[in-house]
GROMACS .gro file of C-alpha atoms in nm:
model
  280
    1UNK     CA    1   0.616   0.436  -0.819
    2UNK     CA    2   0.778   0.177  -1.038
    3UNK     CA    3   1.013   0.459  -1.225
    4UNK     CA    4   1.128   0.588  -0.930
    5UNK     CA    5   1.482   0.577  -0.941
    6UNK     CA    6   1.509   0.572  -0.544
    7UNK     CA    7   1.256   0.318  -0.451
    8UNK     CA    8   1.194   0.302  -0.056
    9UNK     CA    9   1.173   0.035   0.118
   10UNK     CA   10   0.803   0.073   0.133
   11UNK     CA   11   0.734   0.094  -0.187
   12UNK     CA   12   0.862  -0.287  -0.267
   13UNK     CA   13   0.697  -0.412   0.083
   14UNK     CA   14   0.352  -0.212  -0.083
   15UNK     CA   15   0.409  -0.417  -0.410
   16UNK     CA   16   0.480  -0.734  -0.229
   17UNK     CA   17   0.157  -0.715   0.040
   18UNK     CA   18  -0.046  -0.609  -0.276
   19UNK     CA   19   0.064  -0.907  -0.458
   20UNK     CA   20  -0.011  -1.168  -0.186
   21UNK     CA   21  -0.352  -0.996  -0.103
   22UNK     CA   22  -0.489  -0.973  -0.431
   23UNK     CA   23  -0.473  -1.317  -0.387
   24UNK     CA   24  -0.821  -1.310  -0.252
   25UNK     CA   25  -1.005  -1.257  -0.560
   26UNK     CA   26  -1.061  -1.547  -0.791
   27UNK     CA   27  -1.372  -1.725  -0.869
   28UNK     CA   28  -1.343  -1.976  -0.600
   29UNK     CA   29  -1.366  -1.738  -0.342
   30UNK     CA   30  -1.583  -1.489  -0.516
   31UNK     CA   31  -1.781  -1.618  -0.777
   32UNK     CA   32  -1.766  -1.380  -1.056
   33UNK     CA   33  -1.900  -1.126  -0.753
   34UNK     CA   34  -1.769  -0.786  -0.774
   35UNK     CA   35  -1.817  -0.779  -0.373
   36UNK     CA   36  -1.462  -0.811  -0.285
   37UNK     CA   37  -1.291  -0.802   0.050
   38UNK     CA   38  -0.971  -0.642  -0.091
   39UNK     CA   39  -0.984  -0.247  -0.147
   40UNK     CA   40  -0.769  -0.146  -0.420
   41UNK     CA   41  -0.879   0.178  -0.433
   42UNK     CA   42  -0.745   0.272  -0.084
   43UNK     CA   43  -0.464   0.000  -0.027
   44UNK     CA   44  -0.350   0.055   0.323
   45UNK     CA   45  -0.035  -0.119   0.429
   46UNK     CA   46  -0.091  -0.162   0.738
   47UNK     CA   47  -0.462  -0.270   0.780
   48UNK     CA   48  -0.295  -0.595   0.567
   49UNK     CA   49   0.029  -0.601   0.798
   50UNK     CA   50  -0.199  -0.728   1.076
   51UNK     CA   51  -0.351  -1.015   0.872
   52UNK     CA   52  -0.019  -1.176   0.831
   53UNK     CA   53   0.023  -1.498   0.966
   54UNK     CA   54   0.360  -1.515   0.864
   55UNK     CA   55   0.555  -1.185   0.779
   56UNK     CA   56   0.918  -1.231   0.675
   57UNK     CA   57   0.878  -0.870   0.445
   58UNK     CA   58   1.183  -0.748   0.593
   59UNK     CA   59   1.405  -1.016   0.508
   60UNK     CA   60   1.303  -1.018   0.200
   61UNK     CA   61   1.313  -0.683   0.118
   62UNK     CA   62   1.690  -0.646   0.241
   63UNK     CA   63   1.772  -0.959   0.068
   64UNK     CA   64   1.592  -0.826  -0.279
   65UNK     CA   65   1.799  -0.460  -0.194
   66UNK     CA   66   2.118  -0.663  -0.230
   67UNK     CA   67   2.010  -0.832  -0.546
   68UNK     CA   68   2.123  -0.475  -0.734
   69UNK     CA   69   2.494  -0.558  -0.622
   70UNK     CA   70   2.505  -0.864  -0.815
   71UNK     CA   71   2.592  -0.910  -1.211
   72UNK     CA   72   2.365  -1.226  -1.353
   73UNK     CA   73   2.029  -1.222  -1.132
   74UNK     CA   74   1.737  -1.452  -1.267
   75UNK     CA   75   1.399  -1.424  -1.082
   76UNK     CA   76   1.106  -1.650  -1.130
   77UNK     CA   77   0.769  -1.594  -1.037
   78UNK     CA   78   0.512  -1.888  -1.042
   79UNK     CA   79   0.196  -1.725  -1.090
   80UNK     CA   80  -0.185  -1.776  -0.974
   81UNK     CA   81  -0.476  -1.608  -1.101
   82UNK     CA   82  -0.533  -1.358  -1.372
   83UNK     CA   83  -0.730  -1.028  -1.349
   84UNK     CA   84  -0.586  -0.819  -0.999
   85UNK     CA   85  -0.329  -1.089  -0.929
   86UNK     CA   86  -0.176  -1.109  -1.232
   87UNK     CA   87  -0.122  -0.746  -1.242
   88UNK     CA   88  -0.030  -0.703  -0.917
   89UNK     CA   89   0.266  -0.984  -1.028
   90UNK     CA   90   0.325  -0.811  -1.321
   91UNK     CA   91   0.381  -0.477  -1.122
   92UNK     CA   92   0.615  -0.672  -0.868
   93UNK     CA   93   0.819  -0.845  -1.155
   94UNK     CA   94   0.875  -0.459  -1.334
   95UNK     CA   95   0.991  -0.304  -1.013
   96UNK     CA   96   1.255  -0.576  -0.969
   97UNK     CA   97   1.401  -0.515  -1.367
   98UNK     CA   98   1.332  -0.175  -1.317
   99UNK     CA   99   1.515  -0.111  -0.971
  100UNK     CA  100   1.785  -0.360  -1.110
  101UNK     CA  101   1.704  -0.601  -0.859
  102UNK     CA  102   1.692  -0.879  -1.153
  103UNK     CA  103   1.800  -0.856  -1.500
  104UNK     CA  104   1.534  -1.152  -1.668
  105UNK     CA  105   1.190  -1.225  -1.493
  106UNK     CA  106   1.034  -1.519  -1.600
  107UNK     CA  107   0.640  -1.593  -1.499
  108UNK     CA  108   0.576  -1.936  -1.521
  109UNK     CA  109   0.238  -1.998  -1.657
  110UNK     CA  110   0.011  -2.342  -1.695
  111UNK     CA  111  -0.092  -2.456  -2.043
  112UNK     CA  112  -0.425  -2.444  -2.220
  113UNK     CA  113  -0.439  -2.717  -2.460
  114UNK     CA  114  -0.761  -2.770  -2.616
  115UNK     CA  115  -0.653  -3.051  -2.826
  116UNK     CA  116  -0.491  -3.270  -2.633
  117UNK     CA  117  -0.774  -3.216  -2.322
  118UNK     CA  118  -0.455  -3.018  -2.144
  119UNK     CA  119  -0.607  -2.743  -1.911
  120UNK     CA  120  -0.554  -2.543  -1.564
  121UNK     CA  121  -0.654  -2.678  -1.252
  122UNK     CA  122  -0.889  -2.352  -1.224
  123UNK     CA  123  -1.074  -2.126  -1.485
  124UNK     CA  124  -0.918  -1.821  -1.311
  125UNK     CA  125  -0.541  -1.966  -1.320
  126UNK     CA  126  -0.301  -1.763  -1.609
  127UNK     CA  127  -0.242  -1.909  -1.948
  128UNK     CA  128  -0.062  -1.706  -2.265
  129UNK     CA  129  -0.447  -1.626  -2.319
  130UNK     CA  130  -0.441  -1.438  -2.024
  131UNK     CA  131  -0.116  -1.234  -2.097
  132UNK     CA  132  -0.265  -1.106  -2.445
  133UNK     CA  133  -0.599  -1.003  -2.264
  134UNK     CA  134  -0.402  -0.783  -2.010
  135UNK     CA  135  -0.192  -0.641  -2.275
  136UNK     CA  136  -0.509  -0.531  -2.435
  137UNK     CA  137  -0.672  -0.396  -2.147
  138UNK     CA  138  -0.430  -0.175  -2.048
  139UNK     CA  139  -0.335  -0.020  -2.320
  140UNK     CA  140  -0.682   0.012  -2.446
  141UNK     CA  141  -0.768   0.158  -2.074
  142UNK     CA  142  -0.700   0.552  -2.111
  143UNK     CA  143  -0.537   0.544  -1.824
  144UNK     CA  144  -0.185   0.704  -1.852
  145UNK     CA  145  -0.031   0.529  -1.578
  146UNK     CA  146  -0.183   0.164  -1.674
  147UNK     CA  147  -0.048   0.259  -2.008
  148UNK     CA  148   0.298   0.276  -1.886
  149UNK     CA  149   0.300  -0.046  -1.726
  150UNK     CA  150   0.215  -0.164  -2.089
  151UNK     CA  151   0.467  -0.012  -2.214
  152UNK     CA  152   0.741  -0.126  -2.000
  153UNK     CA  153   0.629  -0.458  -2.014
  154UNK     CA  154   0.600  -0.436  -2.398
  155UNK     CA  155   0.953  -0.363  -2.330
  156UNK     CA  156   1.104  -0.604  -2.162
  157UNK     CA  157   0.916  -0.859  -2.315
  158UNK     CA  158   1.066  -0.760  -2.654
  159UNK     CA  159   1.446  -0.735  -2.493
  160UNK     CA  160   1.437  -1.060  -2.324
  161UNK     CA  161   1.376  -0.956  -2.010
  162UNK     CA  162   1.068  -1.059  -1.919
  163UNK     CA  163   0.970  -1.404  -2.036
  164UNK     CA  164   0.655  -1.598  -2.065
  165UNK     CA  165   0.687  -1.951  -1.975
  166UNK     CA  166   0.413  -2.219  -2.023
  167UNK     CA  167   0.454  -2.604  -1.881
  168UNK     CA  168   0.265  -2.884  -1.877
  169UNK     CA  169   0.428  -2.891  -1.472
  170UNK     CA  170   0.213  -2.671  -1.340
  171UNK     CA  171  -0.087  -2.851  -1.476
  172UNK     CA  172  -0.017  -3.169  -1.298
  173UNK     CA  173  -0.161  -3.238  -0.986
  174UNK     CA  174   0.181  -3.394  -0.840
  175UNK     CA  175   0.314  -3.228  -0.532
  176UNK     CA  176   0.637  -3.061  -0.617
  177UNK     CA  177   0.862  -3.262  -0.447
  178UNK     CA  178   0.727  -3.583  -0.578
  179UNK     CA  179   0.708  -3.446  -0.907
  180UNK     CA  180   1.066  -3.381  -0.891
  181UNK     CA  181   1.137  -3.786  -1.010
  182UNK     CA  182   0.808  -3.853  -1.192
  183UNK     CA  183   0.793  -3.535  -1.483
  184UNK     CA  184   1.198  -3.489  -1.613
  185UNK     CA  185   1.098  -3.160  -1.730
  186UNK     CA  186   1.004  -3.047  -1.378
  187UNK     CA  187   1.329  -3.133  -1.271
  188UNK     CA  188   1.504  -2.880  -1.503
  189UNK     CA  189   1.293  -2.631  -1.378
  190UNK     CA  190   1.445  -2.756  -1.018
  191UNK     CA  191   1.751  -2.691  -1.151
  192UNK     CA  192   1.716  -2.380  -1.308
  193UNK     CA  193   1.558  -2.227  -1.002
  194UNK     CA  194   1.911  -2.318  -0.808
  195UNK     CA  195   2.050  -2.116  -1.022
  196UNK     CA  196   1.821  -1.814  -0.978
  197UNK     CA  197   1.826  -1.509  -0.737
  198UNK     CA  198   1.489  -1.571  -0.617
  199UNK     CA  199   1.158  -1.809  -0.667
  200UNK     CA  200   0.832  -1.638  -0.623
  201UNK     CA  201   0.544  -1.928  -0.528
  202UNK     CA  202   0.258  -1.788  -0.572
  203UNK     CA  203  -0.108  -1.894  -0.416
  204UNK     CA  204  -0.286  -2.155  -0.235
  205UNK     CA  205  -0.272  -2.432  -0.433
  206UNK     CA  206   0.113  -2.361  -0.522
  207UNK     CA  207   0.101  -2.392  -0.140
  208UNK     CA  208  -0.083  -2.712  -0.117
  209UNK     CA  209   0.181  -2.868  -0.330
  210UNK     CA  210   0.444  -2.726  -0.205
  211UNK     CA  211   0.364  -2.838   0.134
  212UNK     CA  212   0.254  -3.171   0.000
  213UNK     CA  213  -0.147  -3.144   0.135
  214UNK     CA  214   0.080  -3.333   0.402
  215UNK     CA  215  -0.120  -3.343   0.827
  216UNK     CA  216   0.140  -3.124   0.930
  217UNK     CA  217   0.184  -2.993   1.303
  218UNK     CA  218   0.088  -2.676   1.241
  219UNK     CA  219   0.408  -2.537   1.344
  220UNK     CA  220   0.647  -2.761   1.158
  221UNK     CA  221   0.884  -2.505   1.004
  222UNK     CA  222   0.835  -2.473   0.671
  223UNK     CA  223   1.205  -2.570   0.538
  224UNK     CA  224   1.071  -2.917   0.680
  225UNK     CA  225   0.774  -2.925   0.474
  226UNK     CA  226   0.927  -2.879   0.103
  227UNK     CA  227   1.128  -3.188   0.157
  228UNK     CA  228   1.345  -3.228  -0.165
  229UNK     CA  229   1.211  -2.927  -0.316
  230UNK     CA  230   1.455  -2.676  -0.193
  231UNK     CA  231   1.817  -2.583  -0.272
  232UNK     CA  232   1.714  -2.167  -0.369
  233UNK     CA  233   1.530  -1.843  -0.258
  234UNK     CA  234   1.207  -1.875  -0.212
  235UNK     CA  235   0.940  -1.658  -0.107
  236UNK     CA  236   0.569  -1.758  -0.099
  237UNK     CA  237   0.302  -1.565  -0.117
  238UNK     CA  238  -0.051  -1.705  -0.010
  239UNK     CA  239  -0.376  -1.601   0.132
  240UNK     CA  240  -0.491  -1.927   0.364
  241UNK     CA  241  -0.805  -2.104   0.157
  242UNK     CA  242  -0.739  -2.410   0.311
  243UNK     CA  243  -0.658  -2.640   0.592
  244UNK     CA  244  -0.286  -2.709   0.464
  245UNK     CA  245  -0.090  -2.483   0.674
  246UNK     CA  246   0.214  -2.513   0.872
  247UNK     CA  247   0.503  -2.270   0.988
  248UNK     CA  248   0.256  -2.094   1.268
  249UNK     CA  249   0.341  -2.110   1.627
  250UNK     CA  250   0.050  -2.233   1.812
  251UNK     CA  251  -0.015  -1.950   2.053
  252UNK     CA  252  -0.059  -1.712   1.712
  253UNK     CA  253  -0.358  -2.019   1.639
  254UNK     CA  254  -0.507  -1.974   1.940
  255UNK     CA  255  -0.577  -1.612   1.873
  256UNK     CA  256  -0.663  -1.601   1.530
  257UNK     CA  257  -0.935  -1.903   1.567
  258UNK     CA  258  -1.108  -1.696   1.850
  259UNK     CA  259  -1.110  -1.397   1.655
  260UNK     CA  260  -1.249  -1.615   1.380
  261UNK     CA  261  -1.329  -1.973   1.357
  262UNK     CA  262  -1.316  -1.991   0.948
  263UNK     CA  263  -0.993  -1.796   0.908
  264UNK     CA  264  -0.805  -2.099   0.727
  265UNK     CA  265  -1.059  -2.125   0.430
  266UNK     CA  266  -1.166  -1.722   0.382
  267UNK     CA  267  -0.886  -1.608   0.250
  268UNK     CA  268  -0.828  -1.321   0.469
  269UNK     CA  269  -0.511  -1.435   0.641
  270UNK     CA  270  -0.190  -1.410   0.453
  271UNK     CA  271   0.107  -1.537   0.488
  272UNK     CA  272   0.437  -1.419   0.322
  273UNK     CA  273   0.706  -1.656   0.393
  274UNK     CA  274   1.078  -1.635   0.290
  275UNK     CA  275   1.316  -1.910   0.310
  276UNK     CA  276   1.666  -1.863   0.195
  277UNK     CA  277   1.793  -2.231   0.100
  278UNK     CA  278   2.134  -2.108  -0.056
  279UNK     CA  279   2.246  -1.959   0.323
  280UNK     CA  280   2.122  -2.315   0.457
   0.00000   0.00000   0.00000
């Protein structure tokens, strides 16, 4: 699916669900348990389409169709967990270079430090550790298609065009708009993302602090909520796994909580968000 030189429509709204659901499985949710809620085996697009809280797929598949068109197009992706998530990221950030929907991906990773006490917030979040363990895996798998991925990313990581990039911003426990004035290097990152053809958040804790871990009216649109943090395409990605939420009308509330009364902490809502800034 990723070589295919005609990509549908499907295809990148496939990659995109897969990459927020696979958001399900890290070790907070699962505890090292292989009993997992999310069936990669059999992905089915539409039993996920129904979980969506929010679901702005559309837009953001037309707006990542006209991303070919243009001549300098940086995306970044600001990843979560390793294992199934990472890949599924990985998969996403080769069909855009691959489809010519960017022309440099950059995955923004958090630093592992040993020696200066420097660490994730979580044991399951991606560090350059985590890169050269995938790397192995799939080309040690047997597994011709896994082998390609591999390959291409072996690829583009050697051309330029994918690039692995640590910072110590992503360990902090700032919310992003506040960090904006406290860390200076966070602040070039702000500025580099204005510059960019899209910013992937990915997560529930990249939500928490985008959001601010703020009591927001649940339905306070979501452009409110980043408050400085803004100013370039965003999409966010995020299975709910906690109580910060906003951007939900209130009758879609209602009918979620009496279907189930833990759906903000189980993970099994989603909620894929795109937000535009630059047409603001």
């Amino acid at each position: 699916m990723i070589q295919d030189p005609m990509p549908s429509k499907d295809h990148l709204k496939t990659l995109i669900l897969f990459s927020t659901f696979s958001n399900q499985i890290d070790l907070s949710m699962t505890a090292g348990s292989h009993q997992v809620s999310l069936d990669h085996t059999n992905f089915d697009v539409f039993n996920y389409t129904k979980d969506l809280l929010n679901n702005d797929l559309d837009g953001v598949c037309d707006y990542i169709a006209q991303l070919s068109y243009l001549t300098t197009k940086t995306c970044h992706l600001v990843i979560d967990n390793c294992g199934l998530e990472f890949f599924s990221d990985l998969c996403f950030g080769l069909y855009l270079l691959t489809t010519s929907s960017a022309n440099e991906v950059v995955f923004h990773i958090k630093v592992l430090l040993f020696c200066v006490r420097k660490f994730p917030t979580f044991v399951s979040d991606v560090t350059s550790a985590d890169i050269t363990y995938m790397s192995s895996f799939l080309y040690d798998s047997n597994d011709p298609d896994l082998i390609k991925v591999q390959d291409l990313m072996s690829e583009y990581v050697e051309s330029g065009k994918i690039i692995f990039r640590p910072n110590l911003s992503w360990n902090f426990s700032h919310h992003y708009s506040d960090l904006l004035t406290a860390w200076s290097q966070f602040s070039e990152i702000h500025e580099s993302f204005k510059e960019s053809s899209l910013v992937v958040f990915k997560g529930d804790l990249n939500y928490r602090r985008l959001c601010g871990e703020l009591n927001w009216d649940i339905d306070t649109p979501m452009s409110v909520m980043l408050q400085n943090f803004k100013n370039f395409p965003l999409l966010i990605l995020r299975t709910v796994k906690s109580v910060s939420i906003c951007g939900i009308e209130s009758d879609m509330v209602d009918r979620v909580k009496n279907l189930d009364e833990n759906w903000y902490i189980n993970g099994e809502k989603g909620q894929i968000i795109f937000i535009n800034h630059k047409l603001d």
